[in-house]
Short mmCIF file of C-alpha atoms in Angstrom, two decimals:
data_model
loop_
_atom_site.label_atom_id
_atom_site.label_comp_id
_atom_site.label_asym_id
_atom_site.label_seq_id
_atom_site.Cartn_x
_atom_site.Cartn_y
_atom_site.Cartn_z
CA UNK S 540 53.47 -168.26 85.81
CA UNK S 541 50.76 -168.48 88.47
CA UNK S 542 47.31 -170.02 87.99
CA UNK S 543 45.55 -166.69 87.36
CA UNK S 544 48.12 -165.68 84.76
CA UNK S 545 47.80 -169.07 83.07
CA UNK S 546 44.01 -168.80 82.82
CA UNK S 547 44.22 -165.29 81.38
CA UNK S 548 46.85 -166.44 78.90
CA UNK S 549 44.78 -169.43 77.78
CA UNK S 550 41.69 -167.25 77.34
CA UNK S 551 43.64 -164.99 74.99
CA UNK S 552 45.64 -167.64 73.14
CA UNK S 553 43.09 -170.37 72.47
CA UNK S 554 40.75 -168.23 70.26
CA UNK S 555 43.82 -167.30 68.17
CA UNK S 556 45.15 -170.81 67.55
CA UNK S 557 43.38 -171.33 64.22
CA UNK S 558 44.76 -168.02 62.93
CA UNK S 559 48.18 -168.98 64.31
CA UNK S 560 48.12 -172.26 62.37
CA UNK S 561 47.12 -170.36 59.23
CA UNK S 562 49.95 -167.84 59.74
CA UNK S 563 47.48 -164.94 59.76
CA UNK S 564 48.71 -163.11 62.86
CA UNK S 565 51.13 -160.27 63.39
CA UNK S 566 54.70 -161.18 64.28
CA UNK S 567 54.27 -159.76 67.80
CA UNK S 568 51.17 -161.90 68.38
CA UNK S 569 52.98 -165.00 67.12
CA UNK S 570 55.76 -164.38 69.63
CA UNK S 571 53.20 -163.98 72.42
CA UNK S 572 51.57 -167.29 71.50
CA UNK S 573 54.94 -169.06 71.27
CA UNK S 574 55.88 -167.82 74.76
CA UNK S 575 52.58 -169.10 76.15
CA UNK S 576 52.91 -172.47 74.40
CA UNK S 577 56.32 -172.88 76.00
CA UNK S 578 54.65 -172.82 79.43
CA UNK S 579 51.20 -174.36 78.83
CA UNK S 580 50.80 -178.07 78.01
CA UNK S 581 47.02 -177.73 77.68
CA UNK S 582 47.25 -175.18 74.86
CA UNK S 583 49.96 -177.23 73.15
CA UNK S 584 47.59 -180.21 73.22
CA UNK S 585 44.75 -178.12 71.74
CA UNK S 586 47.10 -176.79 69.05
CA UNK S 587 48.22 -180.30 68.12
CA UNK S 588 44.62 -181.48 67.93
CA UNK S 589 43.58 -178.65 65.63
CA UNK S 590 46.63 -179.14 63.43
CA UNK S 591 45.85 -182.85 63.08
CA UNK S 592 42.19 -182.09 62.31
CA UNK S 593 43.24 -179.76 59.49
CA UNK S 594 45.57 -182.42 58.14
CA UNK S 595 42.75 -184.98 58.12
CA UNK S 596 40.37 -182.56 56.42
CA UNK S 597 42.91 -181.70 53.73
CA UNK S 598 43.61 -185.37 53.11
CA UNK S 599 39.89 -186.17 52.95
CA UNK S 600 39.23 -183.28 50.59
CA UNK S 601 42.01 -184.40 48.24
CA UNK S 602 41.00 -188.06 48.09
CA UNK S 603 37.19 -188.03 48.28
CA UNK S 604 34.94 -186.93 45.44
CA UNK S 605 31.69 -185.31 46.52
CA UNK S 606 28.57 -186.97 45.08
CA UNK S 607 26.59 -184.90 42.53
CA UNK S 608 23.65 -184.43 44.90
CA UNK S 609 25.93 -182.73 47.45
CA UNK S 610 26.98 -180.10 44.90
CA UNK S 611 23.28 -179.48 44.17
CA UNK S 612 22.57 -178.99 47.89
CA UNK S 613 25.46 -176.55 48.33
CA UNK S 614 24.44 -174.52 45.28
CA UNK S 615 20.83 -174.43 46.48
CA UNK S 616 21.97 -173.21 49.91
CA UNK S 617 24.06 -170.46 48.32
CA UNK S 618 21.12 -169.37 46.18
CA UNK S 619 18.98 -169.23 49.32
CA UNK S 620 21.48 -166.95 51.05
CA UNK S 621 21.65 -164.73 47.96
CA UNK S 622 17.87 -164.43 47.88
CA UNK S 623 17.75 -163.48 51.56
CA UNK S 624 20.52 -160.91 51.06
CA UNK S 625 19.29 -159.41 47.80
CA UNK S 626 19.42 -155.90 49.25
CA UNK S 627 22.87 -156.32 50.75
CA UNK S 628 26.33 -157.17 49.46
CA UNK S 629 27.03 -160.77 50.56
CA UNK S 630 30.50 -161.81 51.63
CA UNK S 631 31.38 -164.16 48.77
CA UNK S 632 34.69 -165.24 50.28
CA UNK S 633 32.84 -166.27 53.42
CA UNK S 634 30.19 -168.09 51.39
CA UNK S 635 32.81 -170.03 49.45
CA UNK S 636 34.62 -171.03 52.63
CA UNK S 637 31.38 -172.18 54.27
CA UNK S 638 30.33 -174.17 51.22
CA UNK S 639 33.71 -175.88 50.98
CA UNK S 640 33.74 -176.65 54.70
CA UNK S 641 30.26 -178.14 54.66
CA UNK S 642 31.08 -180.21 51.58
CA UNK S 643 34.18 -181.72 53.17
CA UNK S 644 32.40 -182.39 56.46
CA UNK S 645 29.45 -184.02 54.73
CA UNK S 646 31.64 -186.28 52.59
CA UNK S 647 34.33 -187.16 55.11
CA UNK S 648 32.25 -187.20 58.28
CA UNK S 649 34.96 -185.26 60.09
CA UNK S 650 35.05 -182.16 62.27
CA UNK S 651 34.65 -181.09 65.88
CA UNK S 652 30.91 -181.85 65.82
CA UNK S 653 31.51 -185.54 65.17
CA UNK S 654 28.20 -187.38 65.35
CA UNK S 655 26.20 -184.34 66.50
CA UNK S 656 24.32 -183.19 63.36
CA UNK S 657 22.02 -180.93 65.36
CA UNK S 658 24.87 -178.71 66.55
CA UNK S 659 26.33 -178.64 63.05
CA UNK S 660 22.94 -177.41 61.82
CA UNK S 661 22.96 -174.60 64.38
CA UNK S 662 26.51 -173.69 63.36
CA UNK S 663 25.52 -173.61 59.70
CA UNK S 664 22.60 -171.28 60.40
CA UNK S 665 24.91 -168.84 62.20
CA UNK S 666 27.53 -169.02 59.45
CA UNK S 667 25.13 -168.71 56.53
CA UNK S 668 22.84 -166.09 57.98
CA UNK S 669 24.72 -163.94 60.50
CA UNK S 670 28.22 -164.04 59.04
CA UNK S 671 27.54 -164.34 55.31
CA UNK S 672 23.93 -163.53 54.62
CA UNK S 673 22.97 -160.28 56.33
CA UNK S 674 24.49 -156.85 56.50
CA UNK S 675 24.51 -155.20 59.92
CA UNK S 676 24.71 -151.71 58.47
CA UNK S 677 20.95 -151.29 58.89
CA UNK S 678 18.96 -152.43 61.92
CA UNK S 679 15.20 -152.75 61.38
CA UNK S 680 12.75 -151.45 63.97
CA UNK S 681 11.45 -153.96 66.50
CA UNK S 682 8.04 -153.74 64.83
CA UNK S 683 9.57 -154.86 61.54
CA UNK S 684 11.52 -157.64 63.26
CA UNK S 685 8.41 -158.86 65.08
CA UNK S 686 6.51 -158.96 61.80
CA UNK S 687 9.31 -161.01 60.22
CA UNK S 688 9.27 -163.49 63.10
CA UNK S 689 5.50 -163.83 63.02
CA UNK S 690 3.12 -164.80 65.82
CA UNK S 691 4.86 -168.09 66.57
CA UNK S 692 8.21 -166.53 67.46
CA UNK S 693 7.50 -162.84 68.09
CA UNK S 694 7.74 -163.28 71.88
CA UNK S 695 11.43 -164.12 71.52
CA UNK S 696 12.15 -160.43 70.97
CA UNK S 697 11.12 -159.58 74.53
CA UNK S 698 13.06 -162.54 75.92
CA UNK S 699 16.29 -161.53 74.20
CA UNK S 700 15.94 -157.80 74.83
CA UNK S 701 15.24 -158.12 78.56
CA UNK S 702 17.87 -160.77 79.33
CA UNK S 703 20.74 -159.72 77.09
CA UNK S 704 20.88 -156.06 78.04
CA UNK S 705 24.58 -155.75 77.15
CA UNK S 706 23.84 -156.71 73.55
CA UNK S 707 22.20 -154.80 70.74
CA UNK S 708 19.50 -156.61 68.78
CA UNK S 709 20.49 -156.23 65.13
CA UNK S 710 18.28 -158.59 63.08
CA UNK S 711 15.31 -160.90 63.61
CA UNK S 712 13.58 -162.88 60.87
CA UNK S 713 12.84 -166.35 59.57
CA UNK S 714 15.35 -168.03 57.29
CA UNK S 715 16.20 -171.41 55.78
CA UNK S 716 19.45 -173.32 56.23
CA UNK S 717 19.97 -176.73 54.59
CA UNK S 718 16.24 -177.02 54.05
CA UNK S 719 15.32 -176.32 57.70
CA UNK S 720 13.21 -173.30 58.67
CA UNK S 721 14.67 -171.20 61.50
CA UNK S 722 13.60 -168.26 63.59
CA UNK S 723 16.84 -166.34 63.85
CA UNK S 724 17.87 -163.36 65.98
CA UNK S 725 21.27 -161.67 65.65
CA UNK S 726 22.82 -159.72 68.54
CA UNK S 727 26.02 -157.72 68.78
CA UNK S 728 28.23 -156.53 71.61
CA UNK S 729 31.33 -154.77 70.29
CA UNK S 730 33.20 -157.45 68.27
CA UNK S 731 30.95 -160.30 69.42
CA UNK S 732 28.23 -161.49 67.04
CA UNK S 733 25.71 -163.91 68.49
CA UNK S 734 22.83 -165.86 66.99
CA UNK S 735 19.76 -167.21 68.75
CA UNK S 736 18.35 -169.82 66.37
CA UNK S 737 15.16 -171.84 66.89
CA UNK S 738 13.54 -174.51 64.76
CA UNK S 739 10.91 -177.18 65.16
CA UNK S 740 12.84 -180.35 65.92
CA UNK S 741 13.25 -182.50 62.80
CA UNK S 742 12.18 -186.10 63.18
CA UNK S 743 14.84 -188.23 64.80
CA UNK S 744 17.11 -185.28 65.65
CA UNK S 745 17.87 -184.46 69.27
CA UNK S 746 20.46 -182.85 71.52
CA UNK S 747 21.76 -185.36 74.09
CA UNK S 748 22.03 -183.26 77.21
CA UNK S 749 25.12 -183.13 79.36
CA UNK S 750 24.70 -180.94 82.40
CA UNK S 751 21.64 -179.43 80.75
CA UNK S 752 23.25 -178.21 77.53
CA UNK S 753 25.26 -179.52 74.58
CA UNK S 754 28.21 -177.48 73.29
CA UNK S 755 30.87 -177.66 70.60
CA UNK S 756 33.06 -175.46 68.40
CA UNK S 757 33.80 -175.22 64.69
CA UNK S 758 35.97 -172.70 62.83
CA UNK S 759 36.08 -170.39 65.83
CA UNK S 760 32.28 -170.42 66.34
CA UNK S 761 31.00 -171.75 69.67
CA UNK S 762 27.56 -173.39 69.62
CA UNK S 763 25.46 -174.31 72.65
CA UNK S 764 22.21 -176.17 72.08
CA UNK S 765 19.29 -177.42 74.11
CA UNK S 766 15.84 -178.87 73.57
CA UNK S 767 12.74 -176.85 74.48
CA UNK S 768 9.73 -179.12 74.06
CA UNK S 769 9.39 -179.80 70.38
CA UNK S 770 12.02 -177.20 69.46
CA UNK S 771 15.80 -177.12 69.15
CA UNK S 772 17.50 -173.91 70.28
CA UNK S 773 21.07 -172.86 69.44
CA UNK S 774 23.18 -170.02 70.84
CA UNK S 775 26.18 -169.40 68.57
CA UNK S 776 28.90 -166.76 68.78
CA UNK S 777 32.56 -165.94 68.21
CA UNK S 778 33.30 -165.56 71.93
CA UNK S 779 34.96 -168.28 73.98
CA UNK S 780 33.04 -171.25 75.32
CA UNK S 781 32.59 -169.85 78.81
CA UNK S 782 31.09 -166.62 77.45
CA UNK S 783 28.82 -168.42 75.01
CA UNK S 784 27.57 -170.81 77.69
CA UNK S 785 26.90 -167.89 80.06
CA UNK S 786 24.76 -166.24 77.38
CA UNK S 787 22.94 -169.51 76.71
CA UNK S 788 22.31 -170.05 80.42
CA UNK S 789 20.81 -166.56 80.72
CA UNK S 790 18.44 -167.21 77.83
CA UNK S 791 17.55 -170.87 78.38
CA UNK S 792 14.85 -170.66 81.14
CA UNK S 793 12.87 -167.89 79.46
CA UNK S 794 13.13 -169.43 76.00
CA UNK S 795 11.97 -172.78 77.39
CA UNK S 796 8.97 -171.14 79.01
CA UNK S 797 8.15 -169.15 75.86
CA UNK S 798 8.26 -172.23 73.65
CA UNK S 799 6.68 -174.67 76.11
CA UNK S 800 3.06 -173.87 75.31
CA UNK S 801 3.80 -173.87 71.59
CA UNK S 802 5.34 -177.33 71.90
CA UNK S 803 2.23 -178.56 73.66
CA UNK S 804 0.09 -177.13 70.88
CA UNK S 805 2.21 -178.83 68.22
CA UNK S 806 1.96 -182.17 69.98
CA UNK S 807 -1.85 -181.91 70.16
CA UNK S 808 -2.12 -181.45 66.39
#
């Protein structure tokens, strides 16, 4: 197998590894993955890491009792999603999985995000709002979306529309995840769902920058984050890391410029 074939194989196999571990794939796809694993040490290493992470999470979930206040927080978050989605039919299986995952992560301190609570917050906003909270059957007009974003974030519509021309803008509004207020835009390109999430940076929370952007993955969702003045910005999607980082890189300069003057205004208050 030459280098080009290996790269193409990895790009196809790695997004499927979680489903492979869960035995959710067709027999033909399992055979394809097994053939690739027989030739690719990198993907075998990733598979082993994910399998071990699942083992640790299961063990933590079976031995650690969540404190009462955590249950209250999870129930409050679910009620918030239900209120936002009152006119749609929320995906209750997705909500239950998200709630359980957040509970285990909060208690055990485990997961791909490690000690990066900011990226976990961006992931949670994408999971709660884009994947579980809002139906994409109806797309509001841009006037309605601008009104939902308000004066502080309305300019983001132009930024996203002009720079992400391959995507369709599906939703834009303000929402709350884990007590934090977000401006949230949802985009779609075929099977790819992407969130652009912005919030005023909570006290003490930051995104340590490595090569200009911080990135991680959780449950098949890639998250890239960066600071823009007094704001944190997250680009989350179900595409691979390279694709998600390309989208983030396309948006970053314009979003920084759009939010820069607002950050200065916040600091003067």
